[in-house]
PDB file of C-alpha atoms in Angstrom:
ATOM      1  CA  MET N   1       4.002  -3.952   7.391  1.00  0.00           C
ATOM      2  CA  LYS N   2       4.872  -1.663   8.385  1.00  0.00           C
ATOM      3  CA  GLU N   3       3.353   1.126  11.600  1.00  0.00           C
ATOM      4  CA  TYR N   4       3.167   4.732  12.224  1.00  0.00           C
ATOM      5  CA  LYS N   5       1.414   5.750  15.908  1.00  0.00           C
ATOM      6  CA  ASN N   6       0.727   7.463  18.510  1.00  0.00           C
ATOM      7  CA  ASP N   7      -1.636   7.559  21.994  1.00  0.00           C
ATOM      8  CA  HIS N   8      -4.323   7.235  19.979  1.00  0.00           C
ATOM      9  CA  VAL N   9      -4.444   4.727  16.201  1.00  0.00           C
ATOM     10  CA  ILE N  10      -1.550   2.799  14.985  1.00  0.00           C
ATOM     11  CA  VAL N  11      -2.033   2.902  11.449  1.00  0.00           C
ATOM     12  CA  HIS N  12      -0.574  -0.288   9.235  1.00  0.00           C
ATOM     13  CA  TRP N  13       0.903  -0.236   5.669  1.00  0.00           C
ATOM     14  CA  PHE N  14       1.304  -3.440   3.880  1.00  0.00           C
ATOM     15  CA  PRO N  15       3.256  -2.129   0.860  1.00  0.00           C
ATOM     16  CA  GLU N  16       3.116  -5.484  -0.688  1.00  0.00           C
ATOM     17  CA  LEU N  17      -0.250  -5.032  -1.209  1.00  0.00           C
ATOM     18  CA  CYS N  18      -0.653  -1.170  -2.111  1.00  0.00           C
ATOM     19  CA  ALA N  19      -1.406  -0.710  -6.572  1.00  0.00           C
ATOM     20  CA  HIS N  20      -0.434   2.620  -6.093  1.00  0.00           C
ATOM     21  CA  PRO N  21      -4.250   4.623  -6.436  1.00  0.00           C
ATOM     22  CA  GLY N  22      -3.576   7.636  -4.637  1.00  0.00           C
ATOM     23  CA  THR N  23      -6.688   8.071  -2.230  1.00  0.00           C
ATOM     24  CA  CYS N  24      -5.599   8.642   1.115  1.00  0.00           C
ATOM     25  CA  LEU N  25      -3.251  11.033  -0.614  1.00  0.00           C
ATOM     26  CA  ARG N  26      -5.999  12.647  -2.162  1.00  0.00           C
ATOM     27  CA  LEU N  27      -8.648  12.596   0.776  1.00  0.00           C
ATOM     28  CA  LEU N  28      -5.836  13.744   3.698  1.00  0.00           C
ATOM     29  CA  PRO N  29      -2.619  14.819   2.557  1.00  0.00           C
ATOM     30  CA  GLU N  30      -1.594  15.597   5.999  1.00  0.00           C
ATOM     31  CA  VAL N  31      -1.533  13.311   7.138  1.00  0.00           C
ATOM     32  CA  PHE N  32      -0.806  10.649   3.767  1.00  0.00           C
ATOM     33  CA  ASN N  33       2.625  12.675   2.415  1.00  0.00           C
ATOM     34  CA  LEU N  34       4.813  10.851  -0.205  1.00  0.00           C
ATOM     35  CA  LYS N  35       7.594  13.409   0.216  1.00  0.00           C
ATOM     36  CA  GLN N  36       7.412  13.131   4.259  1.00  0.00           C
ATOM     37  CA  ARG N  37       9.431  10.891   6.217  1.00  0.00           C
ATOM     38  CA  PRO N  38       7.738   8.803   7.661  1.00  0.00           C
ATOM     39  CA  TRP N  39       5.196   9.169   4.818  1.00  0.00           C
ATOM     40  CA  VAL N  40       2.781   8.738   7.420  1.00  0.00           C
ATOM     41  CA  ASN N  41       2.251  11.149  10.003  1.00  0.00           C
ATOM     42  CA  VAL N  42      -0.791   9.765  12.414  1.00  0.00           C
ATOM     43  CA  ASN N  43      -0.176  13.463  14.568  1.00  0.00           C
ATOM     44  CA  ALA N  44      -1.023  15.401  11.243  1.00  0.00           C
ATOM     45  CA  ALA N  45      -4.750  14.577  12.093  1.00  0.00           C
ATOM     46  CA  LYS N  46      -7.535  14.036  14.343  1.00  0.00           C
ATOM     47  CA  PRO N  47      -7.302   9.384  14.746  1.00  0.00           C
ATOM     48  CA  GLU N  48     -10.913   9.483  13.788  1.00  0.00           C
ATOM     49  CA  GLU N  49     -10.328  11.280  10.675  1.00  0.00           C
ATOM     50  CA  ILE N  50      -7.439   9.102   9.794  1.00  0.00           C
ATOM     51  CA  ILE N  51      -9.649   6.128  10.103  1.00  0.00           C
ATOM     52  CA  SER N  52     -12.264   7.314   7.805  1.00  0.00           C
ATOM     53  CA  THR N  53      -9.834   7.930   4.768  1.00  0.00           C
ATOM     54  CA  ILE N  54      -7.741   4.226   5.748  1.00  0.00           C
ATOM     55  CA  ASP N  55     -12.134   2.844   4.969  1.00  0.00           C
ATOM     56  CA  LYS N  56     -11.674   4.577   1.829  1.00  0.00           C
ATOM     57  CA  CYS N  57      -8.569   2.395   0.769  1.00  0.00           C
ATOM     58  CA  PRO N  58      -9.434   0.330  -2.275  1.00  0.00           C
ATOM     59  CA  THR N  59      -6.579  -2.537  -1.536  1.00  0.00           C
ATOM     60  CA  GLY N  60      -6.422  -3.045   1.744  1.00  0.00           C
ATOM     61  CA  ALA N  61      -2.995  -1.729   1.710  1.00  0.00           C
ATOM     62  CA  LEU N  62      -3.733   0.720   4.571  1.00  0.00           C
ATOM     63  CA  ARG N  63      -4.934  -0.690   8.685  1.00  0.00           C
ATOM     64  CA  TYR N  64      -5.281   1.218  11.731  1.00  0.00           C
ATOM     65  CA  SER N  65      -5.969  -0.415  15.377  1.00  0.00           C
ATOM     66  CA  LEU N  66      -6.296   1.272  18.730  1.00  0.00           C
ATOM     67  CA  PRO N  67      -3.815   1.691  21.138  1.00  0.00           C
ATOM     68  CA  GLU N  68      -4.554   0.360  25.019  1.00  0.00           C
ATOM     69  CA  GLY N  69      -5.772   3.479  25.510  1.00  0.00           C
ATOM     70  CA  SER N  70      -6.957   5.709  23.041  1.00  0.00           C
ATOM     71  CA  ASP N  71      -9.929   8.317  23.070  1.00  0.00           C
ATOM     72  CA  VAL N  72     -11.048   7.153  19.661  1.00  0.00           C
ATOM     73  CA  ASP N  73     -14.774   4.822  20.438  1.00  0.00           C
ATOM     74  CA  VAL N  74     -13.815   2.083  19.464  1.00  0.00           C
ATOM     75  CA  LYS N  75     -17.811   1.374  17.684  1.00  0.00           C
ATOM     76  CA  LEU N  76     -15.479   3.459  14.780  1.00  0.00           C
ATOM     77  CA  ALA N  77     -12.514   1.856  14.812  1.00  0.00           C
ATOM     78  CA  GLN N  78     -14.434  -1.378  13.530  1.00  0.00           C
ATOM     79  CA  GLY N  79     -15.192  -0.648   9.246  1.00  0.00           C
ATOM     80  CA  VAL N  80     -13.841  -1.980   6.715  1.00  0.00           C
ATOM     81  CA  GLY N  81     -10.210  -0.508   7.509  1.00  0.00           C
ATOM     82  CA  SER N  82      -9.594  -2.468  10.972  1.00  0.00           C
ATOM     83  CA  ILE N  83      -7.197  -4.779  11.087  1.00  0.00           C
ATOM     84  CA  ASN N  84      -9.272  -7.043  12.713  1.00  0.00           C
ATOM     85  CA  TYR N  85     -12.130  -7.063  10.230  1.00  0.00           C
ATOM     86  CA  GLU N  86     -12.135 -10.237   8.607  1.00  0.00           C
ATOM     87  CA  LYS N  87     -11.789 -11.534  12.244  1.00  0.00           C
ATOM     88  CA  PHE N  88     -15.007  -9.691  12.960  1.00  0.00           C
ATOM     89  CA  ASN N  89     -16.925  -9.946   9.276  1.00  0.00           C
ATOM     90  CA  PRO N  90     -15.584 -12.898   7.442  1.00  0.00           C
ATOM     91  CA  ALA N  91     -15.598 -13.401   4.100  1.00  0.00           C
ATOM     92  CA  THR N  92     -19.278 -14.183   2.472  1.00  0.00           C
ATOM     93  CA  VAL N  93     -18.033 -14.328  -1.836  1.00  0.00           C
ATOM     94  CA  LYS N  94     -14.365 -16.649  -2.883  1.00  0.00           C
ATOM     95  CA  ILE N  95     -12.580 -15.748  -5.536  1.00  0.00           C
ATOM     96  CA  ARG N  96     -10.462 -17.975  -7.493  1.00  0.00           C
ATOM     97  CA  VAL N  97      -8.340 -17.912 -10.576  1.00  0.00           C
ATOM     98  CA  LYS N  98      -8.608 -20.041 -12.955  1.00  0.00           C
ATOM     99  CA  ALA N  99      -5.077 -21.115 -14.478  1.00  0.00           C
ATOM    100  CA  ASN N 100      -4.796 -19.356 -17.996  1.00  0.00           C
ATOM    101  CA  GLY N 101      -8.552 -18.290 -17.591  1.00  0.00           C
ATOM    102  CA  PRO N 102     -11.143 -16.099 -16.016  1.00  0.00           C
ATOM    103  CA  LEU N 103     -11.507 -15.055 -11.968  1.00  0.00           C
ATOM    104  CA  ILE N 104     -14.389 -17.468 -10.406  1.00  0.00           C
ATOM    105  CA  ILE N 105     -17.189 -15.160  -8.419  1.00  0.00           C
ATOM    106  CA  GLU N 106     -18.426 -17.201  -5.718  1.00  0.00           C
ATOM    107  CA  GLY N 107     -20.977 -15.533  -3.301  1.00  0.00           C
ATOM    108  CA  PRO N 108     -23.546 -12.776  -3.658  1.00  0.00           C
ATOM    109  CA  THR N 109     -22.070  -9.850  -5.936  1.00  0.00           C
ATOM    110  CA  GLU N 110     -22.964  -7.121  -7.012  1.00  0.00           C
ATOM    111  CA  VAL N 111     -20.622  -5.674 -10.316  1.00  0.00           C
ATOM    112  CA  ILE N 112     -20.942  -1.824 -11.088  1.00  0.00           C
ATOM    113  CA  GLY N 113     -20.337  -0.398 -13.963  1.00  0.00           C
ATOM    114  CA  LEU N 114     -18.230   2.824 -15.267  1.00  0.00           C
ATOM    115  CA  GLU N 115     -21.049   5.026 -14.737  1.00  0.00           C
ATOM    116  CA  GLY N 116     -22.350   3.447 -11.110  1.00  0.00           C
ATOM    117  CA  GLU N 117     -25.423   0.905 -13.083  1.00  0.00           C
ATOM    118  CA  THR N 118     -25.751  -2.718 -11.307  1.00  0.00           C
ATOM    119  CA  LEU N 119     -24.711  -4.694 -14.607  1.00  0.00           C
ATOM    120  CA  LYS N 120     -25.197  -7.597 -12.518  1.00  0.00           C
ATOM    121  CA  GLU N 121     -26.188  -9.249  -9.408  1.00  0.00           C
ATOM    122  CA  GLY N 122     -26.356 -12.929  -8.794  1.00  0.00           C
ATOM    123  CA  SER N 123     -23.736 -15.418  -6.565  1.00  0.00           C
ATOM    124  CA  ARG N 124     -21.166 -17.187  -9.695  1.00  0.00           C
ATOM    125  CA  MET N 125     -19.626 -15.301 -13.019  1.00  0.00           C
ATOM    126  CA  ALA N 126     -17.235 -15.238 -14.459  1.00  0.00           C
ATOM    127  CA  LEU N 127     -14.787 -12.344 -14.259  1.00  0.00           C
ATOM    128  CA  CYS N 128     -12.414 -11.587 -17.635  1.00  0.00           C
ATOM    129  CA  ARG N 129      -8.747 -11.496 -16.510  1.00  0.00           C
ATOM    130  CA  CYS N 130      -7.119 -11.518 -20.175  1.00  0.00           C
ATOM    131  CA  GLY N 131      -8.857  -8.224 -21.588  1.00  0.00           C
ATOM    132  CA  PHE N 132      -9.413  -9.683 -24.854  1.00  0.00           C
ATOM    133  CA  SER N 133     -13.541 -10.703 -23.967  1.00  0.00           C
ATOM    134  CA  LYS N 134     -16.141  -8.394 -25.770  1.00  0.00           C
ATOM    135  CA  ASN N 135     -17.960  -9.013 -23.517  1.00  0.00           C
ATOM    136  CA  ARG N 136     -15.762  -7.155 -20.322  1.00  0.00           C
ATOM    137  CA  PRO N 137     -15.491  -7.517 -17.507  1.00  0.00           C
ATOM    138  CA  PHE N 138     -17.420 -10.795 -17.860  1.00  0.00           C
ATOM    139  CA  CYS N 139     -15.237 -13.532 -19.241  1.00  0.00           C
ATOM    140  CA  ASP N 140     -16.463 -15.081 -22.755  1.00  0.00           C
ATOM    141  CA  GLY N 141     -13.816 -17.885 -23.144  1.00  0.00           C
ATOM    142  CA  VAL N 142     -11.849 -15.900 -26.284  1.00  0.00           C
ATOM    143  CA  HIS N 143      -8.352 -16.032 -24.435  1.00  0.00           C
ATOM    144  CA  LYS N 144      -8.739 -19.711 -24.959  1.00  0.00           C
ATOM    145  CA  GLN N 145      -8.725 -18.308 -29.275  1.00  0.00           C
ATOM    146  CA  GLN N 146      -6.147 -15.600 -28.482  1.00  0.00           C
ATOM    147  CA  GLY N 147      -3.661 -18.567 -26.984  1.00  0.00           C
ATOM    148  CA  TRP N 148      -3.930 -16.228 -23.523  1.00  0.00           C
ATOM    149  CA  LYS N 149      -1.331 -18.120 -20.827  1.00  0.00           C
ATOM    150  CA  PRO N 150       0.227 -16.362 -17.625  1.00  0.00           C
ATOM    151  CA  ASP N 151       0.178 -18.954 -15.482  1.00  0.00           C
ATOM    152  CA  MET N 152       2.393 -21.447 -17.211  1.00  0.00           C
TER     153      MET N 152
END
């Protein structure tokens, strides 16, 4: 984990979690810029803008916290990007990787399609991990017939 900080915000970056979707680069390029070093410049925008952008990070690779004495409203810094989010918002959904099989989802879940439509709501489902399913994103068991075994 790497930290970038000033008197009002600390940005925590977990490079091993980043899938590089580029959300931060598009939303706040003056702060998140791969052509500069360091690539995170916490002084290039208001801390509230940085917090809002990090709350949109789809991978959780970027997180934030407030240093002691920060002028930022503490209530604003309680979003999904907060370094302490899980501490105060325990998980209600579990995703289990089944050996040589699908992802098993347990807990209240809504799967949303490419057009924004609800594909399924429920508390138990199996999502395809192999890419062979004819019912993607749901598993149809075809991985067994295809001999797909990444977890050996």
